[in-house]
C-alpha cells in the first residue's frame, strides 16, 4: 500500500476533534462491524481517554452475525456500552437510549451533546441522519464526503456533531491497510486496487471457501490471479491491444464485496 496517502486535512480533522471535545458530554466511536479492530483509530483512543463513550459497530448488515455477537461481548468487557447498528434501516438503534443513560448526563443547559467520530466512510453521517430522521448531513459511498464539522439537532435536547473521517498516518500491520482498502475507507486513488482485490479473493477462499464461487461460478478451483483474469474476460474488460483490464475486474470485485453481494463477512478475528 502506498505510504503517501496521509493528507494534511486529516491532521486538521484531528485538531477539530480535540477542540470540540470539551463541548460534548459523550463520544460515539463508530467502528466498521466487518473490521472492529482495523477500523479503530489508535490515535483517537488516546485523544478520547476518560471521555464517556458509546461504541457503535456500524454496517452490521455486512458483517458475519456470529462474529458481531462475539465482538459486542468483547467490547462491552472493555467497559463501553456497545451497539451493532445498520444506519440505513435503523436496526439496533433502539438500544441507544439505554446505552446513553449508562454513560452520559446532559450538560448545564439540559442539552446532551455528542460527537460522532470514526474512519472515513464508516457511516458517521448516515448514523446521524437516521437518528435525525432526515437528510441532515451529506452522505456518499466514497471516503472523504464530510469535510468540516456540522451540528445536527436530533431532538430539542439532543445534538450531534458530525465530523470528517480520521485515519492515522501509518499502518503498522499491512493487513490493516488492506482491510481498510477493501472495506472502502481509503480513497481509490491511493490504493493498489488490484493488490487489494487479490488479497480479498485469497482471504475469501481461505475463510469462506464457497463464497466466491457462489457469486462467480468461474472462480471455482482458481488461484486469485487467474480468477481476476477470468472475471475481467467474462465481463468484457479489455485494454487497448486486447489485454484484460485487471484493474476494472478488481474494482468490480470490490464493489460486489462492499455492497454485500458476496455475503456477510467479518475480516477481523477477536485476538
Ligand atoms: N450497508 C450499509 N451501508 C451503510 C451503513 N451506514 C452507512 N452506509 C453507507 O456507507 C457509505 C458512507 O456513509 P457516510 O454516512 O457518508 O459515511 P461517513 O462516515 O460520514 O463518511 P465521511 O464523511 O466520508 O468520513 C454510504 O454509501 C452509506 O450509504 C450501514 O449501516 N450499512
Ligand atoms: Mg460524513
PDB file of C-alpha atoms and ligand atoms in Angstrom:
ATOM      1  CA  UNK A   1       0.000   0.000   0.000  1.00  0.00           C
ATOM      2  CA  UNK A   2       1.177   3.478  -0.778  1.00  0.00           C
ATOM      3  CA  UNK A   3       2.637   5.405   2.132  1.00  0.00           C
ATOM      4  CA  UNK A   4       1.925   8.804   0.623  1.00  0.00           C
ATOM      5  CA  UNK A   5      -1.751   8.983   1.227  1.00  0.00           C
ATOM      6  CA  UNK A   6      -1.992  10.694   4.604  1.00  0.00           C
ATOM      7  CA  UNK A   7      -3.318  14.079   3.636  1.00  0.00           C
ATOM      8  CA  UNK A   8      -2.998  17.353   5.517  1.00  0.00           C
ATOM      9  CA  UNK A   9      -6.717  17.598   6.092  1.00  0.00           C
ATOM     10  CA  UNK A  10      -6.556  14.531   8.356  1.00  0.00           C
ATOM     11  CA  UNK A  11      -4.322  16.339  10.816  1.00  0.00           C
ATOM     12  CA  UNK A  12      -6.750  19.243  10.637  1.00  0.00           C
ATOM     13  CA  UNK A  13      -9.689  16.914  11.330  1.00  0.00           C
ATOM     14  CA  UNK A  14      -7.873  15.527  14.347  1.00  0.00           C
ATOM     15  CA  UNK A  15      -7.398  19.060  15.695  1.00  0.00           C
ATOM     16  CA  UNK A  16     -11.090  19.674  15.108  1.00  0.00           C
ATOM     17  CA  UNK A  17     -11.981  16.662  17.266  1.00  0.00           C
ATOM     18  CA  UNK A  18      -9.676  17.795  20.025  1.00  0.00           C
ATOM     19  CA  UNK A  19     -11.048  21.341  20.018  1.00  0.00           C
ATOM     20  CA  UNK A  20     -14.679  20.211  20.219  1.00  0.00           C
ATOM     21  CA  UNK A  21     -14.246  17.513  22.832  1.00  0.00           C
ATOM     22  CA  UNK A  22     -14.874  19.881  25.769  1.00  0.00           C
ATOM     23  CA  UNK A  23     -18.239  20.863  24.231  1.00  0.00           C
ATOM     24  CA  UNK A  24     -19.713  17.364  24.282  1.00  0.00           C
ATOM     25  CA  UNK A  25     -20.787  15.008  27.048  1.00  0.00           C
ATOM     26  CA  UNK A  26     -20.362  11.815  25.051  1.00  0.00           C
ATOM     27  CA  UNK A  27     -18.490  10.480  22.042  1.00  0.00           C
ATOM     28  CA  UNK A  28     -19.886   7.928  19.619  1.00  0.00           C
ATOM     29  CA  UNK A  29     -16.975   5.904  18.322  1.00  0.00           C
ATOM     30  CA  UNK A  30     -18.137   4.353  15.066  1.00  0.00           C
ATOM     31  CA  UNK A  31     -16.352   1.182  14.043  1.00  0.00           C
ATOM     32  CA  UNK A  32     -16.959  -0.884  10.934  1.00  0.00           C
ATOM     33  CA  UNK A  33     -18.610  -4.137  12.097  1.00  0.00           C
ATOM     34  CA  UNK A  34     -16.625  -6.023   9.427  1.00  0.00           C
ATOM     35  CA  UNK A  35     -13.314  -4.814  10.881  1.00  0.00           C
ATOM     36  CA  UNK A  36     -13.865  -3.732  14.510  1.00  0.00           C
ATOM     37  CA  UNK A  37     -10.146  -3.923  15.226  1.00  0.00           C
ATOM     38  CA  UNK A  38      -8.734  -2.496  11.994  1.00  0.00           C
ATOM     39  CA  UNK A  39     -11.206   0.403  11.894  1.00  0.00           C
ATOM     40  CA  UNK A  40     -10.249   1.562  15.361  1.00  0.00           C
ATOM     41  CA  UNK A  41      -8.030   4.608  15.215  1.00  0.00           C
ATOM     42  CA  UNK A  42      -5.196   4.130  17.727  1.00  0.00           C
ATOM     43  CA  UNK A  43      -4.511   7.885  17.676  1.00  0.00           C
ATOM     44  CA  UNK A  44      -8.040   8.637  18.747  1.00  0.00           C
ATOM     45  CA  UNK A  45      -8.064   6.209  21.656  1.00  0.00           C
ATOM     46  CA  UNK A  46      -5.558   8.473  23.375  1.00  0.00           C
ATOM     47  CA  UNK A  47      -7.490  11.603  22.449  1.00  0.00           C
ATOM     48  CA  UNK A  48     -10.723  10.230  23.891  1.00  0.00           C
ATOM     49  CA  UNK A  49      -9.257   8.821  27.098  1.00  0.00           C
ATOM     50  CA  UNK A  50     -11.585   9.477  30.018  1.00  0.00           C
ATOM     51  CA  UNK A  51     -14.481  10.773  27.909  1.00  0.00           C
ATOM     52  CA  UNK A  52     -17.811   8.930  28.182  1.00  0.00           C
ATOM     53  CA  UNK A  53     -18.081   6.794  25.083  1.00  0.00           C
ATOM     54  CA  UNK A  54     -20.590   4.623  23.242  1.00  0.00           C
ATOM     55  CA  UNK A  55     -19.089   2.231  20.701  1.00  0.00           C
ATOM     56  CA  UNK A  56     -21.150   1.595  17.575  1.00  0.00           C
ATOM     57  CA  UNK A  57     -20.425  -1.309  15.233  1.00  0.00           C
ATOM     58  CA  UNK A  58     -21.964   0.124  12.081  1.00  0.00           C
ATOM     59  CA  UNK A  59     -22.814  -1.731   8.853  1.00  0.00           C
ATOM     60  CA  UNK A  60     -23.786  -4.779  10.901  1.00  0.00           C
ATOM     61  CA  UNK A  61     -25.788  -5.908   7.840  1.00  0.00           C
ATOM     62  CA  UNK A  62     -22.495  -6.544   6.014  1.00  0.00           C
ATOM     63  CA  UNK A  63     -20.751  -8.376   8.881  1.00  0.00           C
ATOM     64  CA  UNK A  64     -20.967 -12.011   9.959  1.00  0.00           C
ATOM     65  CA  UNK A  65     -23.656 -12.033  12.693  1.00  0.00           C
ATOM     66  CA  UNK A  66     -21.802 -14.625  14.800  1.00  0.00           C
ATOM     67  CA  UNK A  67     -18.638 -12.580  14.792  1.00  0.00           C
ATOM     68  CA  UNK A  68     -20.613  -9.436  15.611  1.00  0.00           C
ATOM     69  CA  UNK A  69     -22.084 -11.066  18.710  1.00  0.00           C
ATOM     70  CA  UNK A  70     -18.590 -12.036  19.849  1.00  0.00           C
ATOM     71  CA  UNK A  71     -17.219  -8.544  19.169  1.00  0.00           C
ATOM     72  CA  UNK A  72     -20.097  -6.945  21.105  1.00  0.00           C
ATOM     73  CA  UNK A  73     -19.312  -9.058  24.150  1.00  0.00           C
ATOM     74  CA  UNK A  74     -15.596  -8.296  23.838  1.00  0.00           C
ATOM     75  CA  UNK A  75     -16.052  -4.528  23.534  1.00  0.00           C
ATOM     76  CA  UNK A  76     -18.574  -4.422  26.392  1.00  0.00           C
ATOM     77  CA  UNK A  77     -15.877  -6.033  28.515  1.00  0.00           C
ATOM     78  CA  UNK A  78     -13.704  -3.008  27.839  1.00  0.00           C
ATOM     79  CA  UNK A  79     -16.379  -1.086  29.715  1.00  0.00           C
ATOM     80  CA  UNK A  80     -18.074   0.752  26.826  1.00  0.00           C
ATOM     81  CA  UNK A  81     -21.744   0.289  26.020  1.00  0.00           C
ATOM     82  CA  UNK A  82     -21.591  -1.191  22.520  1.00  0.00           C
ATOM     83  CA  UNK A  83     -24.272  -1.490  19.849  1.00  0.00           C
ATOM     84  CA  UNK A  84     -24.413  -3.200  16.476  1.00  0.00           C
ATOM     85  CA  UNK A  85     -26.267  -0.978  14.058  1.00  0.00           C
ATOM     86  CA  UNK A  86     -27.443  -0.688  10.488  1.00  0.00           C
ATOM     87  CA  UNK A  87     -27.617   3.050   9.911  1.00  0.00           C
ATOM     88  CA  UNK A  88     -29.568   2.639   6.689  1.00  0.00           C
ATOM     89  CA  UNK A  89     -32.519   0.805   8.266  1.00  0.00           C
ATOM     90  CA  UNK A  90     -32.102   1.880  11.884  1.00  0.00           C
ATOM     91  CA  UNK A  91     -31.721  -1.705  13.094  1.00  0.00           C
ATOM     92  CA  UNK A  92     -30.078  -1.750  16.539  1.00  0.00           C
ATOM     93  CA  UNK A  93     -30.699   1.932  17.289  1.00  0.00           C
ATOM     94  CA  UNK A  94     -33.416   1.056  19.800  1.00  0.00           C
ATOM     95  CA  UNK A  95     -30.607   0.196  22.233  1.00  0.00           C
ATOM     96  CA  UNK A  96     -29.057   3.656  22.005  1.00  0.00           C
ATOM     97  CA  UNK A  97     -31.062   5.360  24.698  1.00  0.00           C
ATOM     98  CA  UNK A  98     -30.187   2.810  27.336  1.00  0.00           C
ATOM     99  CA  UNK A  99     -26.513   2.924  26.338  1.00  0.00           C
ATOM    100  CA  UNK A 100     -26.535   6.695  26.705  1.00  0.00           C
ATOM    101  CA  UNK A 101     -28.202   6.519  30.080  1.00  0.00           C
ATOM    102  CA  UNK A 102     -25.370   4.287  31.271  1.00  0.00           C
ATOM    103  CA  UNK A 103     -22.598   6.750  30.453  1.00  0.00           C
ATOM    104  CA  UNK A 104     -23.772  10.318  29.893  1.00  0.00           C
ATOM    105  CA  UNK A 105     -25.708  13.165  31.501  1.00  0.00           C
ATOM    106  CA  UNK A 106     -26.852  16.301  29.680  1.00  0.00           C
ATOM    107  CA  UNK A 107     -24.789  19.461  30.082  1.00  0.00           C
ATOM    108  CA  UNK A 108     -25.755  22.502  32.193  1.00  0.00           C
ATOM    109  CA  UNK A 109     -28.186  23.730  29.531  1.00  0.00           C
ATOM    110  CA  UNK A 110     -30.134  20.465  29.706  1.00  0.00           C
ATOM    111  CA  UNK A 111     -28.984  19.565  26.215  1.00  0.00           C
ATOM    112  CA  UNK A 112     -26.997  16.397  25.627  1.00  0.00           C
ATOM    113  CA  UNK A 113     -24.297  16.930  23.031  1.00  0.00           C
ATOM    114  CA  UNK A 114     -22.445  14.098  21.364  1.00  0.00           C
ATOM    115  CA  UNK A 115     -19.623  13.890  18.846  1.00  0.00           C
ATOM    116  CA  UNK A 116     -19.567  11.179  16.192  1.00  0.00           C
ATOM    117  CA  UNK A 117     -16.068  10.042  15.243  1.00  0.00           C
ATOM    118  CA  UNK A 118     -14.642   7.293  13.062  1.00  0.00           C
ATOM    119  CA  UNK A 119     -12.659   6.439   9.972  1.00  0.00           C
ATOM    120  CA  UNK A 120     -13.752   7.753   6.543  1.00  0.00           C
ATOM    121  CA  UNK A 121     -16.839   6.112   5.031  1.00  0.00           C
ATOM    122  CA  UNK A 122     -17.765   4.165   8.195  1.00  0.00           C
ATOM    123  CA  UNK A 123     -21.226   5.775   8.160  1.00  0.00           C
ATOM    124  CA  UNK A 124     -20.973   8.679  10.626  1.00  0.00           C
ATOM    125  CA  UNK A 125     -23.251  10.972   8.617  1.00  0.00           C
ATOM    126  CA  UNK A 126     -25.678   8.125   7.855  1.00  0.00           C
ATOM    127  CA  UNK A 127     -25.886   7.276  11.566  1.00  0.00           C
ATOM    128  CA  UNK A 128     -26.762  10.875  12.408  1.00  0.00           C
ATOM    129  CA  UNK A 129     -29.243  11.153   9.553  1.00  0.00           C
ATOM    130  CA  UNK A 130     -31.015   8.031  10.655  1.00  0.00           C
ATOM    131  CA  UNK A 131     -31.334   9.359  14.216  1.00  0.00           C
ATOM    132  CA  UNK A 132     -32.450  12.762  12.946  1.00  0.00           C
ATOM    133  CA  UNK A 133     -34.845  11.052  10.537  1.00  0.00           C
ATOM    134  CA  UNK A 134     -33.775  13.190   7.648  1.00  0.00           C
ATOM    135  CA  UNK A 135     -31.008  14.024   5.273  1.00  0.00           C
ATOM    136  CA  UNK A 136     -29.351  16.470   7.581  1.00  0.00           C
ATOM    137  CA  UNK A 137     -25.784  15.524   6.687  1.00  0.00           C
ATOM    138  CA  UNK A 138     -24.262  14.722   3.288  1.00  0.00           C
ATOM    139  CA  UNK A 139     -23.624  11.018   2.696  1.00  0.00           C
ATOM    140  CA  UNK A 140     -21.656   9.215  -0.009  1.00  0.00           C
ATOM    141  CA  UNK A 141     -20.236   5.833  -0.992  1.00  0.00           C
ATOM    142  CA  UNK A 142     -16.703   7.284  -1.106  1.00  0.00           C
ATOM    143  CA  UNK A 143     -14.467   8.243   1.827  1.00  0.00           C
ATOM    144  CA  UNK A 144     -13.996  11.958   2.494  1.00  0.00           C
ATOM    145  CA  UNK A 145     -17.554  13.176   1.967  1.00  0.00           C
ATOM    146  CA  UNK A 146     -17.812  15.183   5.188  1.00  0.00           C
ATOM    147  CA  UNK A 147     -15.192  17.933   5.019  1.00  0.00           C
ATOM    148  CA  UNK A 148     -15.925  20.059   8.068  1.00  0.00           C
ATOM    149  CA  UNK A 149     -17.951  19.854  11.231  1.00  0.00           C
ATOM    150  CA  UNK A 150     -21.717  20.143  11.404  1.00  0.00           C
ATOM    151  CA  UNK A 151     -24.075  20.205  14.386  1.00  0.00           C
ATOM    152  CA  UNK A 152     -27.346  18.370  13.868  1.00  0.00           C
ATOM    153  CA  UNK A 153     -30.339  18.593  16.173  1.00  0.00           C
ATOM    154  CA  UNK A 154     -31.648  15.073  16.675  1.00  0.00           C
ATOM    155  CA  UNK A 155     -34.288  16.151  19.220  1.00  0.00           C
ATOM    156  CA  UNK A 156     -34.735  19.506  21.003  1.00  0.00           C
ATOM    157  CA  UNK A 157     -32.375  18.311  23.747  1.00  0.00           C
ATOM    158  CA  UNK A 158     -30.017  16.004  21.868  1.00  0.00           C
ATOM    159  CA  UNK A 159     -27.475  17.331  19.375  1.00  0.00           C
ATOM    160  CA  UNK A 160     -24.796  15.520  17.444  1.00  0.00           C
ATOM    161  CA  UNK A 161     -21.618  16.817  15.863  1.00  0.00           C
ATOM    162  CA  UNK A 162     -20.751  15.206  12.532  1.00  0.00           C
ATOM    163  CA  UNK A 163     -17.012  15.160  11.858  1.00  0.00           C
ATOM    164  CA  UNK A 164     -14.764  14.236   8.931  1.00  0.00           C
ATOM    165  CA  UNK A 165     -13.305  10.736   8.913  1.00  0.00           C
ATOM    166  CA  UNK A 166      -9.885  10.431  10.511  1.00  0.00           C
ATOM    167  CA  UNK A 167      -7.197   7.848   9.772  1.00  0.00           C
ATOM    168  CA  UNK A 168      -3.744   7.517  11.244  1.00  0.00           C
ATOM    169  CA  UNK A 169      -0.515   8.082   9.341  1.00  0.00           C
ATOM    170  CA  UNK A 170       0.959   4.610   9.300  1.00  0.00           C
ATOM    171  CA  UNK A 171      -0.430   1.073   9.431  1.00  0.00           C
ATOM    172  CA  UNK A 172       1.980  -0.998  11.493  1.00  0.00           C
ATOM    173  CA  UNK A 173       0.326  -4.155  10.222  1.00  0.00           C
ATOM    174  CA  UNK A 174      -0.047  -4.195   6.398  1.00  0.00           C
ATOM    175  CA  UNK A 175      -3.195  -6.326   6.745  1.00  0.00           C
ATOM    176  CA  UNK A 176      -4.880  -3.421   8.499  1.00  0.00           C
ATOM    177  CA  UNK A 177      -4.239  -1.276   5.405  1.00  0.00           C
ATOM    178  CA  UNK A 178      -5.610  -3.982   3.121  1.00  0.00           C
ATOM    179  CA  UNK A 179      -8.733  -4.416   5.236  1.00  0.00           C
ATOM    180  CA  UNK A 180      -9.328  -0.656   5.238  1.00  0.00           C
ATOM    181  CA  UNK A 181      -8.838  -0.681   1.462  1.00  0.00           C
ATOM    182  CA  UNK A 182     -11.272  -3.500   0.697  1.00  0.00           C
ATOM    183  CA  UNK A 183     -13.978  -2.149   3.006  1.00  0.00           C
ATOM    184  CA  UNK A 184     -13.778   1.301   1.389  1.00  0.00           C
ATOM    185  CA  UNK A 185     -12.130   3.540   3.990  1.00  0.00           C
ATOM    186  CA  UNK A 186      -9.244   4.578   1.719  1.00  0.00           C
ATOM    187  CA  UNK A 187      -9.648   6.607  -1.428  1.00  0.00           C
ATOM    188  CA  UNK A 188      -9.382   4.529  -4.570  1.00  0.00           C
ATOM    189  CA  UNK A 189      -6.641   6.853  -5.879  1.00  0.00           C
ATOM    190  CA  UNK A 190      -4.252   5.982  -3.042  1.00  0.00           C
ATOM    191  CA  UNK A 191      -4.650   2.220  -3.004  1.00  0.00           C
ATOM    192  CA  UNK A 192      -3.400  -0.516  -5.273  1.00  0.00           C
ATOM    193  CA  UNK A 193      -6.860  -1.721  -6.295  1.00  0.00           C
ATOM    194  CA  UNK A 194      -5.560  -4.890  -7.897  1.00  0.00           C
ATOM    195  CA  UNK A 195      -3.492  -5.884  -4.855  1.00  0.00           C
ATOM    196  CA  UNK A 196      -6.473  -5.209  -2.593  1.00  0.00           C
ATOM    197  CA  UNK A 197      -8.798  -7.349  -4.740  1.00  0.00           C
ATOM    198  CA  UNK A 198      -6.281 -10.197  -4.945  1.00  0.00           C
ATOM    199  CA  UNK A 199      -5.860 -10.121  -1.189  1.00  0.00           C
ATOM    200  CA  UNK A 200      -9.645 -10.185  -0.742  1.00  0.00           C
ATOM    201  CA  UNK A 201     -10.081 -13.121  -3.137  1.00  0.00           C
ATOM    202  CA  UNK A 202      -7.399 -15.082  -1.275  1.00  0.00           C
ATOM    203  CA  UNK A 203      -8.909 -14.171   2.087  1.00  0.00           C
ATOM    204  CA  UNK A 204     -12.377 -15.305   0.996  1.00  0.00           C
ATOM    205  CA  UNK A 205     -11.038 -18.554  -0.400  1.00  0.00           C
ATOM    206  CA  UNK A 206      -9.331 -19.262   2.896  1.00  0.00           C
ATOM    207  CA  UNK A 207     -12.111 -18.247   5.282  1.00  0.00           C
ATOM    208  CA  UNK A 208     -15.343 -18.731   3.347  1.00  0.00           C
ATOM    209  CA  UNK A 209     -14.342 -21.169   0.594  1.00  0.00           C
ATOM    210  CA  UNK A 210     -17.756 -21.243  -1.125  1.00  0.00           C
ATOM    211  CA  UNK A 211     -18.482 -17.516  -1.166  1.00  0.00           C
ATOM    212  CA  UNK A 212     -16.609 -16.536  -4.338  1.00  0.00           C
ATOM    213  CA  UNK A 213     -17.712 -19.498  -6.434  1.00  0.00           C
ATOM    214  CA  UNK A 214     -21.324 -18.949  -5.357  1.00  0.00           C
ATOM    215  CA  UNK A 215     -21.354 -15.477  -6.840  1.00  0.00           C
ATOM    216  CA  UNK A 216     -18.900 -16.237  -9.660  1.00  0.00           C
ATOM    217  CA  UNK A 217     -19.032 -19.874 -10.804  1.00  0.00           C
ATOM    218  CA  UNK A 218     -15.908 -19.159 -12.875  1.00  0.00           C
ATOM    219  CA  UNK A 219     -13.908 -18.770  -9.629  1.00  0.00           C
ATOM    220  CA  UNK A 220     -14.152 -22.445  -8.710  1.00  0.00           C
ATOM    221  CA  UNK A 221     -10.731 -24.002  -8.293  1.00  0.00           C
ATOM    222  CA  UNK A 222      -8.833 -20.907  -9.457  1.00  0.00           C
ATOM    223  CA  UNK A 223      -6.000 -19.045  -7.789  1.00  0.00           C
ATOM    224  CA  UNK A 224      -6.784 -15.342  -7.163  1.00  0.00           C
ATOM    225  CA  UNK A 225      -4.760 -14.025 -10.155  1.00  0.00           C
ATOM    226  CA  UNK A 226      -6.362 -16.435 -12.560  1.00  0.00           C
ATOM    227  CA  UNK A 227      -9.801 -15.708 -11.101  1.00  0.00           C
ATOM    228  CA  UNK A 228      -9.368 -11.964 -11.593  1.00  0.00           C
ATOM    229  CA  UNK A 229      -8.327 -12.516 -15.222  1.00  0.00           C
ATOM    230  CA  UNK A 230     -11.323 -14.743 -15.822  1.00  0.00           C
ATOM    231  CA  UNK A 231     -13.630 -12.217 -14.237  1.00  0.00           C
ATOM    232  CA  UNK A 232     -12.231  -9.475 -16.499  1.00  0.00           C
ATOM    233  CA  UNK A 233     -12.586 -11.656 -19.588  1.00  0.00           C
ATOM    234  CA  UNK A 234     -16.105 -12.684 -18.639  1.00  0.00           C
ATOM    235  CA  UNK A 235     -17.225  -9.097 -18.094  1.00  0.00           C
ATOM    236  CA  UNK A 236     -15.535  -7.918 -21.291  1.00  0.00           C
ATOM    237  CA  UNK A 237     -12.975  -5.693 -19.532  1.00  0.00           C
ATOM    238  CA  UNK A 238     -10.180  -5.298 -22.081  1.00  0.00           C
ATOM    239  CA  UNK A 239      -7.464  -2.723 -22.537  1.00  0.00           C
ATOM    240  CA  UNK A 240      -6.492  -1.380 -25.923  1.00  0.00           C
ATOM    241  CA  UNK A 241      -4.469  -4.118 -27.577  1.00  0.00           C
ATOM    242  CA  UNK A 242      -6.634  -6.848 -26.080  1.00  0.00           C
ATOM    243  CA  UNK A 243      -5.092  -7.375 -22.622  1.00  0.00           C
ATOM    244  CA  UNK A 244      -7.501  -7.999 -19.769  1.00  0.00           C
ATOM    245  CA  UNK A 245      -8.169  -4.883 -17.689  1.00  0.00           C
ATOM    246  CA  UNK A 246      -7.403  -6.327 -14.261  1.00  0.00           C
ATOM    247  CA  UNK A 247      -7.970  -3.011 -12.527  1.00  0.00           C
ATOM    248  CA  UNK A 248     -11.534  -2.897 -13.789  1.00  0.00           C
ATOM    249  CA  UNK A 249     -12.054  -6.507 -12.714  1.00  0.00           C
ATOM    250  CA  UNK A 250     -10.631  -5.638  -9.289  1.00  0.00           C
ATOM    251  CA  UNK A 251     -12.980  -2.671  -8.929  1.00  0.00           C
ATOM    252  CA  UNK A 252     -15.937  -4.900  -9.838  1.00  0.00           C
ATOM    253  CA  UNK A 253     -14.996  -7.478  -7.202  1.00  0.00           C
ATOM    254  CA  UNK A 254     -14.518  -4.817  -4.510  1.00  0.00           C
ATOM    255  CA  UNK A 255     -17.856  -3.246  -5.374  1.00  0.00           C
ATOM    256  CA  UNK A 256     -19.658  -6.580  -5.054  1.00  0.00           C
ATOM    257  CA  UNK A 257     -17.975  -7.182  -1.710  1.00  0.00           C
ATOM    258  CA  UNK A 258     -18.735  -3.707  -0.337  1.00  0.00           C
ATOM    259  CA  UNK A 259     -22.365  -3.908  -1.354  1.00  0.00           C
ATOM    260  CA  UNK A 260     -22.807  -7.263   0.361  1.00  0.00           C
ATOM    261  CA  UNK A 261     -23.390  -9.285  -2.806  1.00  0.00           C
ATOM    262  CA  UNK A 262     -20.816 -11.914  -1.796  1.00  0.00           C
ATOM    263  CA  UNK A 263     -22.301 -12.405   1.659  1.00  0.00           C
ATOM    264  CA  UNK A 264     -21.655 -11.135   5.189  1.00  0.00           C
ATOM    265  CA  UNK A 265     -18.067 -11.226   6.385  1.00  0.00           C
ATOM    266  CA  UNK A 266     -16.056 -10.148   9.391  1.00  0.00           C
ATOM    267  CA  UNK A 267     -12.405  -9.796   8.461  1.00  0.00           C
ATOM    268  CA  UNK A 268     -11.036  -9.204  11.976  1.00  0.00           C
ATOM    269  CA  UNK A 269     -10.924 -12.175  14.304  1.00  0.00           C
ATOM    270  CA  UNK A 270     -11.041 -11.449  18.021  1.00  0.00           C
ATOM    271  CA  UNK A 271      -7.457 -11.531  19.221  1.00  0.00           C
TER     272      UNK A 271
HETATM  273  N1  LIG B   1     -24.759  -1.448   4.195  1.00  0.00           N
HETATM  274  C1  LIG B   1     -24.637  -0.343   4.947  1.00  0.00           C
HETATM  275  N2  LIG B   1     -24.171   0.780   4.391  1.00  0.00           N
HETATM  276  C2  LIG B   1     -24.064   1.872   5.170  1.00  0.00           C
HETATM  277  C3  LIG B   1     -24.417   1.877   6.541  1.00  0.00           C
HETATM  278  N3  LIG B   1     -24.187   3.116   7.043  1.00  0.00           N
HETATM  279  C4  LIG B   1     -23.707   3.851   6.019  1.00  0.00           C
HETATM  280  N4  LIG B   1     -23.643   3.118   4.888  1.00  0.00           N
HETATM  281  C5  LIG B   1     -23.137   3.554   3.565  1.00  0.00           C
HETATM  282  O1  LIG B   1     -21.759   3.856   3.729  1.00  0.00           O
HETATM  283  C6  LIG B   1     -21.378   4.949   2.881  1.00  0.00           C
HETATM  284  C7  LIG B   1     -20.725   6.034   3.697  1.00  0.00           C
HETATM  285  O2  LIG B   1     -21.680   6.655   4.533  1.00  0.00           O
HETATM  286  P1  LIG B   1     -21.439   8.100   5.153  1.00  0.00           P
HETATM  287  O3  LIG B   1     -22.515   8.284   6.165  1.00  0.00           O
HETATM  288  O4  LIG B   1     -21.232   9.130   4.106  1.00  0.00           O
HETATM  289  O5  LIG B   1     -20.049   7.834   5.913  1.00  0.00           O
HETATM  290  P2  LIG B   1     -19.143   8.886   6.724  1.00  0.00           P
HETATM  291  O6  LIG B   1     -18.524   8.128   7.844  1.00  0.00           O
HETATM  292  O7  LIG B   1     -19.940  10.082   7.079  1.00  0.00           O
HETATM  293  O8  LIG B   1     -18.032   9.224   5.627  1.00  0.00           O
HETATM  294  P3  LIG B   1     -17.042  10.513   5.520  1.00  0.00           P
HETATM  295  O9  LIG B   1     -17.866  11.740   5.775  1.00  0.00           O
HETATM  296  O10 LIG B   1     -16.549  10.409   4.125  1.00  0.00           O
HETATM  297  O11 LIG B   1     -15.970  10.286   6.540  1.00  0.00           O
HETATM  298  C8  LIG B   1     -22.658   5.386   2.167  1.00  0.00           C
HETATM  299  O12 LIG B   1     -22.683   4.757   0.912  1.00  0.00           O
HETATM  300  C9  LIG B   1     -23.751   4.850   3.068  1.00  0.00           C
HETATM  301  O13 LIG B   1     -24.959   4.598   2.375  1.00  0.00           O
HETATM  302  C10 LIG B   1     -24.915   0.649   7.108  1.00  0.00           C
HETATM  303  O14 LIG B   1     -25.223   0.528   8.298  1.00  0.00           O
HETATM  304  N5  LIG B   1     -24.988  -0.424   6.261  1.00  0.00           N
HETATM  305 MG1  LIG B   2     -19.663  12.031   6.613  1.00  0.00          MG
END
